[in-house]
Amino acid sequence: MGHAATQYLSEDSFDPYSQVYDFVSSLNGDCDPFPSQIETYFGQTVQLRDLSGRLLNRIQLINVGKGHDFYNLSDHYSGDTYLDYIAAKCWIDTAIERSPASINHISEGFNVLQGISFTEDTYSNERKFAKELGRKLSSVILKNKDNQRAFLSIRQFVKYGIANDYWGFTDELELKVSEVAVKAIGRKERVSMLDHEYGPFTRSEISQITTAIQDEKVKTEFRVLVGLAKRFGLRPIQLALLREDDIYYDKKKLAWYILIPRVKGRAAQLRRTEGNFTVRELPVELAAEINQLIQDHSNLVEMDADGKELPRPLFKAKKVNSEFLKHKLLAPYAWHVNSKRITSTFGIEIPQLLQLKSVYCRDEDGNPYPLKMNAYRFRYTLGTRMVMEGKTPEEVALALDHSTTASVQHYFKYNQDLIDFIDDTFEVSTALKNAALRWQGYFIDEDDNLEGSLIRVSDVLSIGKCLKKTLCEYHPTVSCYGCSRFRPFKDANHQKQLEVIEKEVEFVKNNSTGAVQHQLSEAYEGALQIVEAQKIMRGEK
């Protein structure tokens, strides 16, 4: 892996770029030719030249955990021989040294160099050239101020030229380009609780999803995906990289754990390298679901090109990637799904199966839109709730796999009072109208033969049954109302339990902070919805 595996045309071969090399050498003293073949960061062997010796303009690169896409490469970005050579070398070296994610923006962004040219006189003086190049690049950035990809590409282009000591690429050039400020274009505004399509889920939406995902028609794989996204805020690529042996039971601590691959910062390119994991404790229920998924797939086996068993991903592709099998370092990932597949599962397959409706977004006729779902909404929800629970920026950054706290500051933009106000406003209006929908099919009679433990509030009174097979680590008769495994009796006095929970909420609000408040708020909403559903079933308004 790296430059050691790079191959060039033989000395006897005709190279159509010989005049380019001569010009670059006249400025720099020497010149490295374009390779004919490279090995990428992830170990993929890639041919760069066609039969005539010219650079291919479309290169397929494998990005482990994400997929294999085509990226644009050119020997004629601007029309200026010198700039075109450096831009192409920047592309090639980036493909060797970094993941394809780093190629993504320059693959398109280098196109903004089009039209930049210099007179022969400009090349007579290095300082003059640097000044003129800085002026032209700054102008290009301003013309493309709404295109962040253009700014990032030019910045990478300049940094590459300086790092490789190319003639005319000076520190002054970098300062000149850096003076042009371009506003970042990101998705952080989606964290706003006011964005009901792409922002965090509200408590009622999480309750809807948690309940619906337990339906028997839902595949174990889908329940595990949602469970991991909800619990740890994992990105699609992290889910795609997980393997069965990342889940283990610690006999000393009597707990289940999961190893989560880190994918942000410098660690991003390491993928599943030893030491590039974060250890997280798994809730008993989620661990049981994962073990069930592993058991369901225990009869599946796939082999590599040498007949050896491939590593077992937690989420398996329907078909082994034959392209990965051609490369020794990529073969272990041949059975993994990619992040695009995970994204599609969250955004299309699961919503189509659950058929949940948004309680906030409606069309012009007043009909509710389908509840929009993606892995990042669970991630935003986790970050926002951690802020509500009083977590520090350092704790939020660690939980969400960010390398610095700068990446999580947007979660602190909205304080707890505003978030509570928004949640509570919907609780007492639209969400209550959907209470019957959430609990539809979950009410049972007291003489129902459904297997489960009775939940008693006294020796003679019960409020429902618990379908959990393990001991509950929370507060029975209270936390039940926020649990998807709870089956309430349709004729029980849930109003009385609601009053008990209201008193608990008031007490905790004055005497505690953190997760306890959050658990109680979920229980309170569940009880509120059940009481409302009872009224609807009885025909009360």
CSV table of C-alpha atoms in Angstrom, one decimal, residues 1-2 5-7 37-46 95-96:
chain,number,residue,atom,x,y,z
A,1,MET,CA,0.0,0.0,0.0
A,2,GLY,CA,1.3,3.4,-0.9
A,5,ALA,CA,3.5,-0.1,-5.3
A,6,THR,CA,3.4,2.6,-7.9
A,7,GLN,CA,4.3,1.6,-11.5
A,37,GLN,CA,-0.7,2.1,-12.1
A,38,ILE,CA,-1.1,2.9,-8.4
A,39,GLU,CA,-2.3,1.1,-5.3
A,40,THR,CA,-4.9,3.1,-3.3
A,41,TYR,CA,-5.0,3.6,0.4
A,42,PHE,CA,-7.2,0.6,0.9
A,43,GLY,CA,-5.0,-1.6,-1.3
A,44,GLN,CA,-6.9,-1.4,-4.6
A,45,THR,CA,-4.8,-1.7,-7.8
A,46,VAL,CA,-5.9,1.0,-10.2
A,95,ALA,CA,-5.8,8.5,-4.1
A,96,ILE,CA,-2.6,6.8,-2.9
